[in-house]
Short mmCIF file of C-alpha atoms in Angstrom, two decimals:
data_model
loop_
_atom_site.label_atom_id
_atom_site.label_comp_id
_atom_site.label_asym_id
_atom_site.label_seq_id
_atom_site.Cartn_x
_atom_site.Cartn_y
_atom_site.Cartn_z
CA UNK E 70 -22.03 -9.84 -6.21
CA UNK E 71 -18.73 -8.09 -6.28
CA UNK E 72 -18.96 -4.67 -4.21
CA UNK E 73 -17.03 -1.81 -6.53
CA UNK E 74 -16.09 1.61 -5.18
CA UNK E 75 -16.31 3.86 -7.91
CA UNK E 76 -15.30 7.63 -8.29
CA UNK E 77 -17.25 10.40 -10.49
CA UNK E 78 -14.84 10.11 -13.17
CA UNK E 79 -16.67 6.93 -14.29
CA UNK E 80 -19.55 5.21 -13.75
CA UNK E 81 -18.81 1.85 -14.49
CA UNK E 82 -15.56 0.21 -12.30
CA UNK E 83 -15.92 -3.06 -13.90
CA UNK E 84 -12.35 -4.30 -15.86
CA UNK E 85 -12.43 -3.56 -19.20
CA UNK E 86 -11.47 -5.63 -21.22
CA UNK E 87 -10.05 -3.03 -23.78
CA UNK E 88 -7.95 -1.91 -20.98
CA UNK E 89 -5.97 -5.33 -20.59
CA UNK E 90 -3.80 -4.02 -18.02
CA UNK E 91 -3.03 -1.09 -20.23
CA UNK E 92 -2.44 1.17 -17.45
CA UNK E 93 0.29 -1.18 -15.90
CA UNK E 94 2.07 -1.36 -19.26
CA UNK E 95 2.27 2.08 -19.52
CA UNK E 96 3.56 1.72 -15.99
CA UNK E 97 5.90 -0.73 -17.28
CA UNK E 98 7.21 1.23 -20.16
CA UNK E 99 8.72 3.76 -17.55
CA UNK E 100 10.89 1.43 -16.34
CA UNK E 101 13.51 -0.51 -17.01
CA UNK E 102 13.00 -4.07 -19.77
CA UNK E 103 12.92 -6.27 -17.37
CA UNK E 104 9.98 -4.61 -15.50
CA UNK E 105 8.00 -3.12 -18.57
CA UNK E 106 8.22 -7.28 -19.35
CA UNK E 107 7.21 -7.97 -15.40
CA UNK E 108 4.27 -5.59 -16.29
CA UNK E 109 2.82 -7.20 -19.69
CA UNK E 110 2.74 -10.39 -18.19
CA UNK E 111 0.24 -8.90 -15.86
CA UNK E 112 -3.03 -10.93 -15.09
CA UNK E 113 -6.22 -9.10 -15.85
CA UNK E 114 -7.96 -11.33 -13.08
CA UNK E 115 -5.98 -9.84 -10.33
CA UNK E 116 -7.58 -6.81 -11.40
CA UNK E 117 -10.71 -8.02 -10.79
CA UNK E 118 -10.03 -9.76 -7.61
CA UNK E 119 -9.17 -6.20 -6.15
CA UNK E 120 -11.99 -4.36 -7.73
CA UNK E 121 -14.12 -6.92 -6.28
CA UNK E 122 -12.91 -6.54 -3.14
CA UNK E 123 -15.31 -5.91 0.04
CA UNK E 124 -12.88 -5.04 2.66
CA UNK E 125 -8.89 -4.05 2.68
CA UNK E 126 -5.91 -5.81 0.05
CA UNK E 127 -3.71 -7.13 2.61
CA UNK E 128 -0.21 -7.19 1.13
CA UNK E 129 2.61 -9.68 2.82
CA UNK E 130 6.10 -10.38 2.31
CA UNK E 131 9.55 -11.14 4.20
CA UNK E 132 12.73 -8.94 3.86
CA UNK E 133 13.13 -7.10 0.50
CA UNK E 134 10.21 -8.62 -0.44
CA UNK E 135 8.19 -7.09 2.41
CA UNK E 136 9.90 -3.57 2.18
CA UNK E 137 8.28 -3.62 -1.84
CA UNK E 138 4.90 -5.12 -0.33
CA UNK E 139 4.96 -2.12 2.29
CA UNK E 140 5.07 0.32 -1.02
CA UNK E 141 2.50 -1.15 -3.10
CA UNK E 142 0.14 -1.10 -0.03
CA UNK E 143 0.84 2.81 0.28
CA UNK E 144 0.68 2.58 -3.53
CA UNK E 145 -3.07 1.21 -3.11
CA UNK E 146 -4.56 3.25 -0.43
CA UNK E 147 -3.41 6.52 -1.93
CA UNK E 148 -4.80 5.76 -4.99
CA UNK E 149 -8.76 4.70 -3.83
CA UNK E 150 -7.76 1.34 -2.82
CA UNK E 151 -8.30 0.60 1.01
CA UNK E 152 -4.93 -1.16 1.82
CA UNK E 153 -2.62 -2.40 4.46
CA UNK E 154 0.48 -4.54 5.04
CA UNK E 155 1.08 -8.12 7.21
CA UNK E 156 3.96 -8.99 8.05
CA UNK E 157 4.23 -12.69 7.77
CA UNK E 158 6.07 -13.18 10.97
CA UNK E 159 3.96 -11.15 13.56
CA UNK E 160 1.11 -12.60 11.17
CA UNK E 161 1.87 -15.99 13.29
CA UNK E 162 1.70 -14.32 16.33
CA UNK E 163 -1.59 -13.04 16.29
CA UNK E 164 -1.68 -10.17 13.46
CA UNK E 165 -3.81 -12.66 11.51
CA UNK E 166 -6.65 -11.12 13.24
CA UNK E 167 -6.86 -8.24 11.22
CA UNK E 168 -7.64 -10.40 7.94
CA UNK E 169 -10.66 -10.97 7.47
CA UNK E 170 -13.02 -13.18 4.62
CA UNK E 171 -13.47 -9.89 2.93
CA UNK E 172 -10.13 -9.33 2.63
CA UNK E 173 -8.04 -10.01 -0.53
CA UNK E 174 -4.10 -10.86 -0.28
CA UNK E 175 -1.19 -9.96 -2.49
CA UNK E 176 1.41 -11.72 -1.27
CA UNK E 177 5.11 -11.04 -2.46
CA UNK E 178 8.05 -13.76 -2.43
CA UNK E 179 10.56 -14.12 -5.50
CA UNK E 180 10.97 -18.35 -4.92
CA UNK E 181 7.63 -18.32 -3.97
CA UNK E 182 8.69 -20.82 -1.09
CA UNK E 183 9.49 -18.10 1.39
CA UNK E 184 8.78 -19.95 5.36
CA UNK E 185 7.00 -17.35 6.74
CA UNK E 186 4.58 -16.71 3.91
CA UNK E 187 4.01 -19.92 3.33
CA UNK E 188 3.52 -20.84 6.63
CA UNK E 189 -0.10 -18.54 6.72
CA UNK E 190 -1.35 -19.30 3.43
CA UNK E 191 -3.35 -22.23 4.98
CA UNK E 192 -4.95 -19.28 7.27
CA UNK E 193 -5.89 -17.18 4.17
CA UNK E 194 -7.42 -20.91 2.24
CA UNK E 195 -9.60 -21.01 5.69
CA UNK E 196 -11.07 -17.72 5.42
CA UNK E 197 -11.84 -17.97 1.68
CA UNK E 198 -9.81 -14.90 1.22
CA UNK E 199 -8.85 -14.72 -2.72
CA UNK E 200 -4.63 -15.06 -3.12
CA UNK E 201 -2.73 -13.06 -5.93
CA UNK E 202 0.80 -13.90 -5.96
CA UNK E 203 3.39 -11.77 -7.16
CA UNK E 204 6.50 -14.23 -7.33
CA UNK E 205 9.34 -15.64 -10.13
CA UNK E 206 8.58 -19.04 -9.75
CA UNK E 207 6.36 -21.15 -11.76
CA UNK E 208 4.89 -24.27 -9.78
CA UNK E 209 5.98 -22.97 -6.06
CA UNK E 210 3.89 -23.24 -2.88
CA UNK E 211 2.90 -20.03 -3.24
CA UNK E 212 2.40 -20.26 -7.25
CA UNK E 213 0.22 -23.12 -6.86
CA UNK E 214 -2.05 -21.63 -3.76
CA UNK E 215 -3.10 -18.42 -5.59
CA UNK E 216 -6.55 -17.74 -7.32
CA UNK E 217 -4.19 -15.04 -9.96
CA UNK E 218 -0.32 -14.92 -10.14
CA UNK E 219 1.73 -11.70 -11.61
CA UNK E 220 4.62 -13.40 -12.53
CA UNK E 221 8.13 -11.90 -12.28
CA UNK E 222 10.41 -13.95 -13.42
CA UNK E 223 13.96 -12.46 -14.51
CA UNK E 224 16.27 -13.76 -16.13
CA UNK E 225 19.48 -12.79 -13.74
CA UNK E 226 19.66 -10.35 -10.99
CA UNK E 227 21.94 -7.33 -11.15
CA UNK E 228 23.97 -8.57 -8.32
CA UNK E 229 27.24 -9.88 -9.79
CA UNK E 230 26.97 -12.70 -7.76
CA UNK E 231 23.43 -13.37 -8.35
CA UNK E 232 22.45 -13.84 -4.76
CA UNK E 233 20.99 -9.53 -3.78
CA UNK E 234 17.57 -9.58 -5.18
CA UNK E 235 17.71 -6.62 -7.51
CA UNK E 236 15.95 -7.10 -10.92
CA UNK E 237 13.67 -9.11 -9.17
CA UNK E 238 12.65 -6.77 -6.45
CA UNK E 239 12.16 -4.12 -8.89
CA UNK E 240 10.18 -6.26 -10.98
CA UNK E 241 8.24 -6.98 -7.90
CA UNK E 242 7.61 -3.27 -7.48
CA UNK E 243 6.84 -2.44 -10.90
CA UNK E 244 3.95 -5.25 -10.89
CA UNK E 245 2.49 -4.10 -7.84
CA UNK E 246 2.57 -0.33 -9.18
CA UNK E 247 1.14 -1.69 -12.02
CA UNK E 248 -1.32 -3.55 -10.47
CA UNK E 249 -2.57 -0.44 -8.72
CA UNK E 250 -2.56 1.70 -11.60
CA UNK E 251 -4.88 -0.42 -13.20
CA UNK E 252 -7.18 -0.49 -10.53
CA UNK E 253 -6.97 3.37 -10.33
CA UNK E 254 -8.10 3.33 -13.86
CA UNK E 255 -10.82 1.35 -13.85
CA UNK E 256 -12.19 2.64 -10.58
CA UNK E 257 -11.88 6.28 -12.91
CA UNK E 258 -9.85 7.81 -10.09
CA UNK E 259 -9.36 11.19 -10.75
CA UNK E 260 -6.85 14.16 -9.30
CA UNK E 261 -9.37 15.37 -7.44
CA UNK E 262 -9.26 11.90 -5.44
CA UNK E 263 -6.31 11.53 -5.47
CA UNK E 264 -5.84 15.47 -3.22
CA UNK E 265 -8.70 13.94 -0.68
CA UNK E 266 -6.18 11.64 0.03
CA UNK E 267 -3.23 13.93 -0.22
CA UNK E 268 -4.33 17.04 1.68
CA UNK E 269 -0.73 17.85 2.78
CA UNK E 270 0.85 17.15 0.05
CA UNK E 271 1.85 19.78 -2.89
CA UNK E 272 -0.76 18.22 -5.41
CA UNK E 273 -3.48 18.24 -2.68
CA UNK E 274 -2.89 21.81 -2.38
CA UNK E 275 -3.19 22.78 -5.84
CA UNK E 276 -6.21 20.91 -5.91
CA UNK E 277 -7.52 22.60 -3.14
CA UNK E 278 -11.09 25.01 -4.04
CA UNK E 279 -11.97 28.08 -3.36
CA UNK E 280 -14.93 26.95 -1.20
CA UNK E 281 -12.45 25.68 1.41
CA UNK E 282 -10.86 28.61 1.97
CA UNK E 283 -12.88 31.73 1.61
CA UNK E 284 -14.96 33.63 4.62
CA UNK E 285 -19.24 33.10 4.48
CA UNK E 286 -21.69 34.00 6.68
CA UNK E 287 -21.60 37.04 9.32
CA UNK E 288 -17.55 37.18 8.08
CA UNK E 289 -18.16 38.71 4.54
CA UNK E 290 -17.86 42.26 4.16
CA UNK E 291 -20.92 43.69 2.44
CA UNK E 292 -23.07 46.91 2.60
CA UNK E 293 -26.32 47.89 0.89
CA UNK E 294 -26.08 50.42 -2.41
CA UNK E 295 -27.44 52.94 0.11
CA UNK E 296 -24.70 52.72 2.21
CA UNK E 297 -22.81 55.83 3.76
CA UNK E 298 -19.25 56.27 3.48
CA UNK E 299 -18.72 56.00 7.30
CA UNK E 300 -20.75 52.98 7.15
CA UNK E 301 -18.29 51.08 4.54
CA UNK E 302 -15.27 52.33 6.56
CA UNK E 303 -16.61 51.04 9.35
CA UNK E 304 -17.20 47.47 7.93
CA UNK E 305 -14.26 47.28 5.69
CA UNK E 306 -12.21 48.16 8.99
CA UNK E 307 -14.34 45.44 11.04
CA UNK E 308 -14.00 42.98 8.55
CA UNK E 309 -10.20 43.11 8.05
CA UNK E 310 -10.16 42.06 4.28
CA UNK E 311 -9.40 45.20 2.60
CA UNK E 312 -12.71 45.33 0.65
CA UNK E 313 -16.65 45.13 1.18
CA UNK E 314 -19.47 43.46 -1.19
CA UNK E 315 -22.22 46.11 -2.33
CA UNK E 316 -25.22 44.39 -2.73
CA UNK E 317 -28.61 45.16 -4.38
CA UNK E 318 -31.88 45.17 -2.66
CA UNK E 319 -32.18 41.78 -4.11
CA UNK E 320 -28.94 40.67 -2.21
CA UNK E 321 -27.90 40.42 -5.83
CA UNK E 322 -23.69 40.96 -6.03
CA UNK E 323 -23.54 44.74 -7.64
CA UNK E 324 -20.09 45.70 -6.95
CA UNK E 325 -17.31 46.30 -4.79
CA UNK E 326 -15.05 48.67 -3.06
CA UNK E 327 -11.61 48.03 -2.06
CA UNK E 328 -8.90 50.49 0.07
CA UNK E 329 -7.67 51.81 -3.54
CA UNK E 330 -11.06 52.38 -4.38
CA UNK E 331 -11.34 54.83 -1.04
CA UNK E 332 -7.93 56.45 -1.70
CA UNK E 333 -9.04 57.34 -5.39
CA UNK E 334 -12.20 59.18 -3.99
CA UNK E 335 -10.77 60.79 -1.58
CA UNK E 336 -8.10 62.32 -4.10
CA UNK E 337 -10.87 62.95 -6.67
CA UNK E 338 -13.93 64.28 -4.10
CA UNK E 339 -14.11 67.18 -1.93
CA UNK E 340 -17.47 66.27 -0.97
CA UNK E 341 -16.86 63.16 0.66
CA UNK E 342 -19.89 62.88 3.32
CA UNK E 343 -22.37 62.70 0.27
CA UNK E 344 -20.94 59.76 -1.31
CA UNK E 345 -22.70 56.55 -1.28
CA UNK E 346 -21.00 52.82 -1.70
CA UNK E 347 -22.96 53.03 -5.14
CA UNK E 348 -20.77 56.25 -5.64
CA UNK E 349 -17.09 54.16 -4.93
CA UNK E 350 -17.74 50.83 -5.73
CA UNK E 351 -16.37 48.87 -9.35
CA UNK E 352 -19.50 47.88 -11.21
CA UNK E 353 -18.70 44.19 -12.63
CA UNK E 354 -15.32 43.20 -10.26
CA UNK E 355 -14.01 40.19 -11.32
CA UNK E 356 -15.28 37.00 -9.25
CA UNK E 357 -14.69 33.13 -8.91
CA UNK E 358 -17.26 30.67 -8.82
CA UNK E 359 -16.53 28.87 -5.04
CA UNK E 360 -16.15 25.17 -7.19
CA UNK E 361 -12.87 26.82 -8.66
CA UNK E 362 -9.66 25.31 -7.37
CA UNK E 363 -7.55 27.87 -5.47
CA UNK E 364 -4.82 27.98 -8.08
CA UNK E 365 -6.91 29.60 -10.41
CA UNK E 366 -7.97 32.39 -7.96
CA UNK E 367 -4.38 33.13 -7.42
CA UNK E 368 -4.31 33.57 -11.30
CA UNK E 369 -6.95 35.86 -11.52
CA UNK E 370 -5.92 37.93 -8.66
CA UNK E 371 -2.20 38.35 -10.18
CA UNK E 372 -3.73 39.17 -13.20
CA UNK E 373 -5.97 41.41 -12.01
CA UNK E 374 -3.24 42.89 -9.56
CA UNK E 375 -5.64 42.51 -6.39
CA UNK E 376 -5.81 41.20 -3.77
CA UNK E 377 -9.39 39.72 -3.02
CA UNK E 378 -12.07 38.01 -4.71
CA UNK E 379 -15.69 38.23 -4.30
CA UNK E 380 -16.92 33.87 -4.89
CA UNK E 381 -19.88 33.32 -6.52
CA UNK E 382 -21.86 30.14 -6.35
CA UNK E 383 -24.34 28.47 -8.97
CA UNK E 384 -25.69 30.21 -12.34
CA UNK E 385 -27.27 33.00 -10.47
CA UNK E 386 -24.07 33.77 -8.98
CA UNK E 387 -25.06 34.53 -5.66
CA UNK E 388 -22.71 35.52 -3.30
CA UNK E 389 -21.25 32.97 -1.50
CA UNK E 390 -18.39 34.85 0.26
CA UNK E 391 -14.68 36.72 -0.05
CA UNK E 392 -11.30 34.90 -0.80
CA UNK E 393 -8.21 36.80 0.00
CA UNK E 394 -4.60 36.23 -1.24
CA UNK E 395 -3.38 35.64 2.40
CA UNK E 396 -6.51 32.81 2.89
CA UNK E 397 -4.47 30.92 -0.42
CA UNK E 398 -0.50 31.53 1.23
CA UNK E 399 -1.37 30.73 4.64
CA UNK E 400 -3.21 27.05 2.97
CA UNK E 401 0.43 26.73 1.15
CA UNK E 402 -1.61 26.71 -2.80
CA UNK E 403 1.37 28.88 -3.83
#
């Protein structure tokens, strides 16, 4: 039995059949005709083969060919596909090692007849390793030793002297982004899985929640109702976050009081050492549930023209902890 790795976005990663590769053609249809072609002629059971995949797609090729097989590999394991590449010629000299019978191999090479990858396809036969060749060339060595072939063929290369691979090693890329895009859509990859595997990058960071970035525990400002007014100056100064959490005697979130909320009452109250946290805080401040991406905090606090957010977790909306703008800039969200 195949072993799938699936993400929540959908429960089943099997290869529909409605799908057809309809990911890679909309792949295709971003690029040039002769790779939108490259793309349709697509083989759903290359899908499969990498959806039933146990361990890594090892992806091979020499020269151009190899520099394209390097990018689909990246292309794979950023998108929920465990990838890596083999070079053909170190392959020889020991680098076969790291295939294993788990293993699946997309193997790049425009003639298809390409020494060095032809030389270790009788390895990959040996290990029972399943083949998908991405080549030009019906009825090659490599053609002929592959369980699925994405065929490439083009009809001239850019070069004017038909000798620099050019429509062919785009082709070549467009069928292994293709490929992958496919797979990402079966396996229901989503954005979210996409930023675990992008956590420096600028989509990772919008995709970033509030739960990674906000204060808990013995960190969160917060006084009882009760509280005296030296008592919230002294945690809002120990806590450093411009703010404090009033809570209930149920530890239920009741309000809370920020430095403008202290300036105001000292402006408006002569009688300061009688008032209360109950007596300064903002009944109903605006919160953020801690499963809210970071983005939308910064929203609310723009909005809101403030600077921190009390975060909330579950229906109850128990206090979880305190996000503050400088938590969100110093994690580069905005």
């Amino acid at each position: 039995m195949f072993f799938r790795q699936t993400f929540p976005g959908r429960k089943d990663s099997e290869f529909s059949k409605n799908s057809n590769f309809d990911e890679s053609r909309r792949a295709g249809r971003a690029d040039a005709s002769d790779r939108s072609r490259g793309a349709r002629r697509a083989h759903r059971a290359a899908g499969e083969i990498v959806l039933g995949c146990r361990g890594k797609v090892a992806v091979t090729g020499m020269g151009k060919s190899g520099l394209i097989g390097q990018k689909i590999s990246a292309t794979l394991a950023s998108t929920g596909t465990p990838s890596y590449f083999l070079h053909p010629a170190e392959g020889v000299h020991g680098d076969l090692g790291m295939v294993t019978k788990d293993d699946v191999i997309v193997a790049l090479s425009y003639s298809g007849e390409t020494d060095e990858v032809v030389r270790i396809l009788p390895v990959f036969a040996r290990l029972g390793t399943p083949l998908i060749a991405i080549t030009g060339t019906g009825n090659s060595t490599l053609w002929r030793a592959a369980q699925a072939v994405l065929n490439i063929h083009v009809k001239e290369e850019a070069c004017p002297i038909q000798l620099a691979p050019t429509a062919s090693s785009t082709a070549a890329l467009a069928m292994g982004d293709a490929l992958a895009m496919a797979v990402l859509e079966a396996r229901g990859f989503q954005p979210e899985d996409f930023a675990r595997f992008h956590p420096g990058g600028a989509l990772g960071k919008k995709l970033i929640r509030v739960k990674e970035l906000m204060v808990t525990g013995d960190d969160v400002p917060q006084v009882e109702e009760a509280a005296s007014l030296d008592r919230v100056v002294r945690e809002m100064s120990a806590r450093r976050l411009g703010m404090t959490c009033v809570m209930g005697m149920d530890q239920e979130l009741r309000g809370v009081i920020t430095d403008g909320d202290l300036r105001r009452a000292l402006e408006k109250t002569e009688d300061l050492p009688k008032l209360t946290a109950g007596d300064l805080m903002t009944i109903d401040p605006k919160t953020i549930d801690q499963d809210e991406m970071a983005a939308a905090a910064v929203q609310l606090m723009e909005a809101g023209a403030i600077t921190s957010l009390a975060v909330t977790a579950g229906a109850d909306k128990l206090l979880a902890g305190v996000l503050h703008l400088h938590h969100v800039l110093r994690a580069g969200v905005v």
